[in-house]
């Protein structure tokens, strides 16, 4: 915090030439001063937005592919699927098994927020179920490879 306070104090003393790069840089930071303060006051906030940037990268890379979504509803469906995939990744949940789980569990598109929360990848029950499915799948793979199954 002391470093940021000194930086902001130093910025307050600057008087760069209007329109210069330094002027733009100082103005940029000054306009975001409150956000910088939030970062300092709330330990849950990250100084970097790299996680967010990395999470949206597949979305931005796929932009040209979505020209073929055909309709706004198709584009909406693609965005929902990408969001579910990235949420699963961010929460350390196996994407394949999570999507399979959702397809089995979601009864319709008219679910309440509370019902949807129960299916979220950060829900501990969901995480346990997906972990169980991953372990089951791994065991099947081992058994299919001819290795003896472990005894219980």
PDB file of C-alpha atoms in Angstrom:
ATOM      1  CA  UNK A   1       0.000   0.000   0.000  1.00  0.00           C
ATOM      2  CA  UNK A   2       2.771   2.506   0.759  1.00  0.00           C
ATOM      3  CA  UNK A   3       4.187   2.052  -2.754  1.00  0.00           C
ATOM      4  CA  UNK A   4       0.831   2.816  -4.357  1.00  0.00           C
ATOM      5  CA  UNK A   5       0.312   5.831  -2.090  1.00  0.00           C
ATOM      6  CA  UNK A   6       3.734   7.184  -3.121  1.00  0.00           C
ATOM      7  CA  UNK A   7       2.959   6.517  -6.799  1.00  0.00           C
ATOM      8  CA  UNK A   8      -0.355   8.366  -6.611  1.00  0.00           C
ATOM      9  CA  UNK A   9       1.282  11.237  -4.727  1.00  0.00           C
ATOM     10  CA  UNK A  10       3.978  11.456  -7.402  1.00  0.00           C
ATOM     11  CA  UNK A  11       1.323  11.395 -10.148  1.00  0.00           C
ATOM     12  CA  UNK A  12      -0.515  14.285  -8.460  1.00  0.00           C
ATOM     13  CA  UNK A  13       2.658  16.374  -8.758  1.00  0.00           C
ATOM     14  CA  UNK A  14       3.148  15.668 -12.460  1.00  0.00           C
ATOM     15  CA  UNK A  15       2.222  18.225 -15.078  1.00  0.00           C
ATOM     16  CA  UNK A  16       2.956  16.540 -18.409  1.00  0.00           C
ATOM     17  CA  UNK A  17       2.500  18.240 -21.765  1.00  0.00           C
ATOM     18  CA  UNK A  18      -1.125  17.967 -22.816  1.00  0.00           C
ATOM     19  CA  UNK A  19      -1.691  15.121 -25.291  1.00  0.00           C
ATOM     20  CA  UNK A  20       1.722  13.538 -24.679  1.00  0.00           C
ATOM     21  CA  UNK A  21       2.154   9.875 -23.867  1.00  0.00           C
ATOM     22  CA  UNK A  22       2.974  10.800 -20.287  1.00  0.00           C
ATOM     23  CA  UNK A  23      -0.234  12.849 -20.087  1.00  0.00           C
ATOM     24  CA  UNK A  24      -2.236   9.877 -21.356  1.00  0.00           C
ATOM     25  CA  UNK A  25      -0.541   7.531 -18.868  1.00  0.00           C
ATOM     26  CA  UNK A  26      -1.112   9.851 -15.899  1.00  0.00           C
ATOM     27  CA  UNK A  27      -4.735  10.463 -16.914  1.00  0.00           C
ATOM     28  CA  UNK A  28      -5.298   6.722 -17.348  1.00  0.00           C
ATOM     29  CA  UNK A  29      -4.134   5.956 -13.809  1.00  0.00           C
ATOM     30  CA  UNK A  30      -5.904   8.965 -12.288  1.00  0.00           C
ATOM     31  CA  UNK A  31      -9.202   7.902 -13.878  1.00  0.00           C
ATOM     32  CA  UNK A  32      -8.844   4.431 -12.357  1.00  0.00           C
ATOM     33  CA  UNK A  33      -7.673   5.524  -8.935  1.00  0.00           C
ATOM     34  CA  UNK A  34     -10.763   4.162  -7.138  1.00  0.00           C
ATOM     35  CA  UNK A  35     -10.297   0.725  -8.704  1.00  0.00           C
ATOM     36  CA  UNK A  36      -6.700   0.661  -7.525  1.00  0.00           C
ATOM     37  CA  UNK A  37      -7.926   1.498  -4.039  1.00  0.00           C
ATOM     38  CA  UNK A  38     -10.414  -1.384  -4.184  1.00  0.00           C
ATOM     39  CA  UNK A  39      -7.568  -3.752  -4.968  1.00  0.00           C
ATOM     40  CA  UNK A  40      -5.725  -2.525  -1.883  1.00  0.00           C
ATOM     41  CA  UNK A  41      -8.733  -2.780   0.436  1.00  0.00           C
ATOM     42  CA  UNK A  42     -10.089  -6.180  -0.637  1.00  0.00           C
ATOM     43  CA  UNK A  43      -7.669  -9.104  -0.588  1.00  0.00           C
ATOM     44  CA  UNK A  44      -9.940 -11.119  -2.878  1.00  0.00           C
ATOM     45  CA  UNK A  45      -9.180  -8.750  -5.744  1.00  0.00           C
ATOM     46  CA  UNK A  46      -6.230  -9.636  -7.909  1.00  0.00           C
ATOM     47  CA  UNK A  47      -3.734  -7.008  -9.026  1.00  0.00           C
ATOM     48  CA  UNK A  48      -3.618  -8.675 -12.424  1.00  0.00           C
ATOM     49  CA  UNK A  49      -6.479  -9.589 -14.719  1.00  0.00           C
ATOM     50  CA  UNK A  50      -4.479 -12.357 -16.423  1.00  0.00           C
ATOM     51  CA  UNK A  51      -6.927 -15.046 -15.254  1.00  0.00           C
ATOM     52  CA  UNK A  52      -9.819 -13.155 -16.824  1.00  0.00           C
ATOM     53  CA  UNK A  53      -7.859 -12.488 -20.002  1.00  0.00           C
ATOM     54  CA  UNK A  54      -6.929 -16.163 -20.326  1.00  0.00           C
ATOM     55  CA  UNK A  55     -10.519 -17.236 -19.673  1.00  0.00           C
ATOM     56  CA  UNK A  56     -11.885 -15.161 -22.548  1.00  0.00           C
ATOM     57  CA  UNK A  57      -9.101 -16.056 -24.987  1.00  0.00           C
ATOM     58  CA  UNK A  58     -10.994 -19.055 -26.478  1.00  0.00           C
ATOM     59  CA  UNK A  59     -13.987 -16.780 -26.928  1.00  0.00           C
ATOM     60  CA  UNK A  60     -11.982 -14.149 -28.810  1.00  0.00           C
ATOM     61  CA  UNK A  61     -10.100 -16.741 -30.862  1.00  0.00           C
ATOM     62  CA  UNK A  62     -13.413 -18.297 -31.908  1.00  0.00           C
ATOM     63  CA  UNK A  63     -14.919 -15.005 -33.087  1.00  0.00           C
ATOM     64  CA  UNK A  64     -14.570 -15.821 -36.778  1.00  0.00           C
ATOM     65  CA  UNK A  65     -16.058 -19.270 -36.221  1.00  0.00           C
ATOM     66  CA  UNK A  66     -19.213 -17.678 -34.863  1.00  0.00           C
ATOM     67  CA  UNK A  67     -19.917 -16.029 -38.160  1.00  0.00           C
ATOM     68  CA  UNK A  68     -21.380 -19.427 -38.972  1.00  0.00           C
ATOM     69  CA  UNK A  69     -23.748 -19.549 -35.999  1.00  0.00           C
ATOM     70  CA  UNK A  70     -26.498 -18.649 -38.469  1.00  0.00           C
ATOM     71  CA  UNK A  71     -28.879 -17.003 -35.999  1.00  0.00           C
ATOM     72  CA  UNK A  72     -28.738 -14.931 -32.820  1.00  0.00           C
ATOM     73  CA  UNK A  73     -30.060 -17.974 -30.936  1.00  0.00           C
ATOM     74  CA  UNK A  74     -27.191 -20.059 -32.320  1.00  0.00           C
ATOM     75  CA  UNK A  75     -24.704 -17.418 -31.216  1.00  0.00           C
ATOM     76  CA  UNK A  76     -26.319 -17.329 -27.760  1.00  0.00           C
ATOM     77  CA  UNK A  77     -26.065 -21.123 -27.484  1.00  0.00           C
ATOM     78  CA  UNK A  78     -22.376 -21.010 -28.456  1.00  0.00           C
ATOM     79  CA  UNK A  79     -21.688 -18.337 -25.853  1.00  0.00           C
ATOM     80  CA  UNK A  80     -23.443 -20.381 -23.161  1.00  0.00           C
ATOM     81  CA  UNK A  81     -21.405 -23.494 -23.989  1.00  0.00           C
ATOM     82  CA  UNK A  82     -18.135 -21.539 -23.988  1.00  0.00           C
ATOM     83  CA  UNK A  83     -19.078 -20.019 -20.633  1.00  0.00           C
ATOM     84  CA  UNK A  84     -19.827 -23.438 -19.125  1.00  0.00           C
ATOM     85  CA  UNK A  85     -16.526 -24.843 -20.411  1.00  0.00           C
ATOM     86  CA  UNK A  86     -14.497 -21.935 -19.028  1.00  0.00           C
ATOM     87  CA  UNK A  87     -16.332 -22.032 -15.678  1.00  0.00           C
ATOM     88  CA  UNK A  88     -15.552 -25.742 -15.362  1.00  0.00           C
ATOM     89  CA  UNK A  89     -11.878 -25.115 -16.160  1.00  0.00           C
ATOM     90  CA  UNK A  90     -11.668 -22.214 -13.702  1.00  0.00           C
ATOM     91  CA  UNK A  91     -13.063 -24.434 -10.940  1.00  0.00           C
ATOM     92  CA  UNK A  92     -10.804 -27.409 -11.688  1.00  0.00           C
ATOM     93  CA  UNK A  93     -13.651 -29.590 -12.932  1.00  0.00           C
ATOM     94  CA  UNK A  94     -13.220 -32.059 -15.820  1.00  0.00           C
ATOM     95  CA  UNK A  95     -14.973 -30.374 -18.739  1.00  0.00           C
ATOM     96  CA  UNK A  96     -16.174 -33.522 -20.540  1.00  0.00           C
ATOM     97  CA  UNK A  97     -17.692 -35.078 -17.420  1.00  0.00           C
ATOM     98  CA  UNK A  98     -19.180 -31.732 -16.323  1.00  0.00           C
ATOM     99  CA  UNK A  99     -20.947 -31.186 -19.650  1.00  0.00           C
ATOM    100  CA  UNK A 100     -22.188 -34.788 -19.612  1.00  0.00           C
ATOM    101  CA  UNK A 101     -23.452 -34.248 -16.055  1.00  0.00           C
ATOM    102  CA  UNK A 102     -25.302 -31.083 -17.098  1.00  0.00           C
ATOM    103  CA  UNK A 103     -26.927 -32.785 -20.075  1.00  0.00           C
ATOM    104  CA  UNK A 104     -28.188 -35.521 -17.760  1.00  0.00           C
ATOM    105  CA  UNK A 105     -29.329 -33.233 -14.931  1.00  0.00           C
ATOM    106  CA  UNK A 106     -30.824 -30.140 -16.578  1.00  0.00           C
ATOM    107  CA  UNK A 107     -34.534 -30.893 -16.988  1.00  0.00           C
ATOM    108  CA  UNK A 108     -35.416 -27.834 -19.097  1.00  0.00           C
ATOM    109  CA  UNK A 109     -34.490 -24.247 -19.803  1.00  0.00           C
ATOM    110  CA  UNK A 110     -36.815 -22.847 -17.149  1.00  0.00           C
ATOM    111  CA  UNK A 111     -34.775 -23.342 -14.026  1.00  0.00           C
ATOM    112  CA  UNK A 112     -34.621 -20.908 -11.115  1.00  0.00           C
ATOM    113  CA  UNK A 113     -31.350 -19.296 -10.067  1.00  0.00           C
ATOM    114  CA  UNK A 114     -31.287 -21.553  -6.994  1.00  0.00           C
ATOM    115  CA  UNK A 115     -31.671 -24.670  -9.150  1.00  0.00           C
ATOM    116  CA  UNK A 116     -28.901 -23.490 -11.470  1.00  0.00           C
ATOM    117  CA  UNK A 117     -26.646 -22.772  -8.484  1.00  0.00           C
ATOM    118  CA  UNK A 118     -26.922 -26.447  -7.507  1.00  0.00           C
ATOM    119  CA  UNK A 119     -25.429 -27.366 -10.910  1.00  0.00           C
ATOM    120  CA  UNK A 120     -22.590 -24.819 -10.867  1.00  0.00           C
ATOM    121  CA  UNK A 121     -19.038 -26.181 -11.140  1.00  0.00           C
ATOM    122  CA  UNK A 122     -18.058 -24.574  -7.821  1.00  0.00           C
ATOM    123  CA  UNK A 123     -20.772 -26.503  -5.961  1.00  0.00           C
ATOM    124  CA  UNK A 124     -19.030 -29.086  -3.758  1.00  0.00           C
ATOM    125  CA  UNK A 125     -21.636 -31.775  -4.526  1.00  0.00           C
ATOM    126  CA  UNK A 126     -21.103 -31.287  -8.258  1.00  0.00           C
ATOM    127  CA  UNK A 127     -17.312 -31.357  -7.822  1.00  0.00           C
ATOM    128  CA  UNK A 128     -17.549 -34.630  -5.888  1.00  0.00           C
ATOM    129  CA  UNK A 129     -19.810 -36.183  -8.533  1.00  0.00           C
ATOM    130  CA  UNK A 130     -17.507 -35.161 -11.377  1.00  0.00           C
ATOM    131  CA  UNK A 131     -14.475 -36.471  -9.481  1.00  0.00           C
ATOM    132  CA  UNK A 132     -16.314 -39.777  -8.997  1.00  0.00           C
ATOM    133  CA  UNK A 133     -17.053 -39.946 -12.729  1.00  0.00           C
ATOM    134  CA  UNK A 134     -13.431 -39.180 -13.602  1.00  0.00           C
ATOM    135  CA  UNK A 135     -12.210 -41.930 -11.265  1.00  0.00           C
ATOM    136  CA  UNK A 136     -14.751 -44.379 -12.694  1.00  0.00           C
ATOM    137  CA  UNK A 137     -13.687 -43.506 -16.227  1.00  0.00           C
ATOM    138  CA  UNK A 138     -10.009 -43.895 -15.352  1.00  0.00           C
ATOM    139  CA  UNK A 139     -10.695 -47.286 -13.780  1.00  0.00           C
ATOM    140  CA  UNK A 140     -12.535 -48.448 -16.898  1.00  0.00           C
ATOM    141  CA  UNK A 141      -9.593 -47.318 -19.004  1.00  0.00           C
ATOM    142  CA  UNK A 142      -7.131 -49.223 -16.828  1.00  0.00           C
ATOM    143  CA  UNK A 143      -9.303 -52.345 -16.976  1.00  0.00           C
ATOM    144  CA  UNK A 144      -9.589 -52.108 -20.765  1.00  0.00           C
ATOM    145  CA  UNK A 145      -5.808 -51.925 -21.063  1.00  0.00           C
ATOM    146  CA  UNK A 146      -5.514 -55.398 -19.577  1.00  0.00           C
ATOM    147  CA  UNK A 147      -4.080 -54.263 -16.278  1.00  0.00           C
ATOM    148  CA  UNK A 148      -5.539 -56.022 -13.265  1.00  0.00           C
ATOM    149  CA  UNK A 149      -8.120 -54.008 -11.380  1.00  0.00           C
ATOM    150  CA  UNK A 150      -7.085 -52.953  -7.918  1.00  0.00           C
ATOM    151  CA  UNK A 151      -8.751 -54.937  -5.165  1.00  0.00           C
ATOM    152  CA  UNK A 152     -10.721 -53.258  -2.440  1.00  0.00           C
TER     153      UNK A 152
END
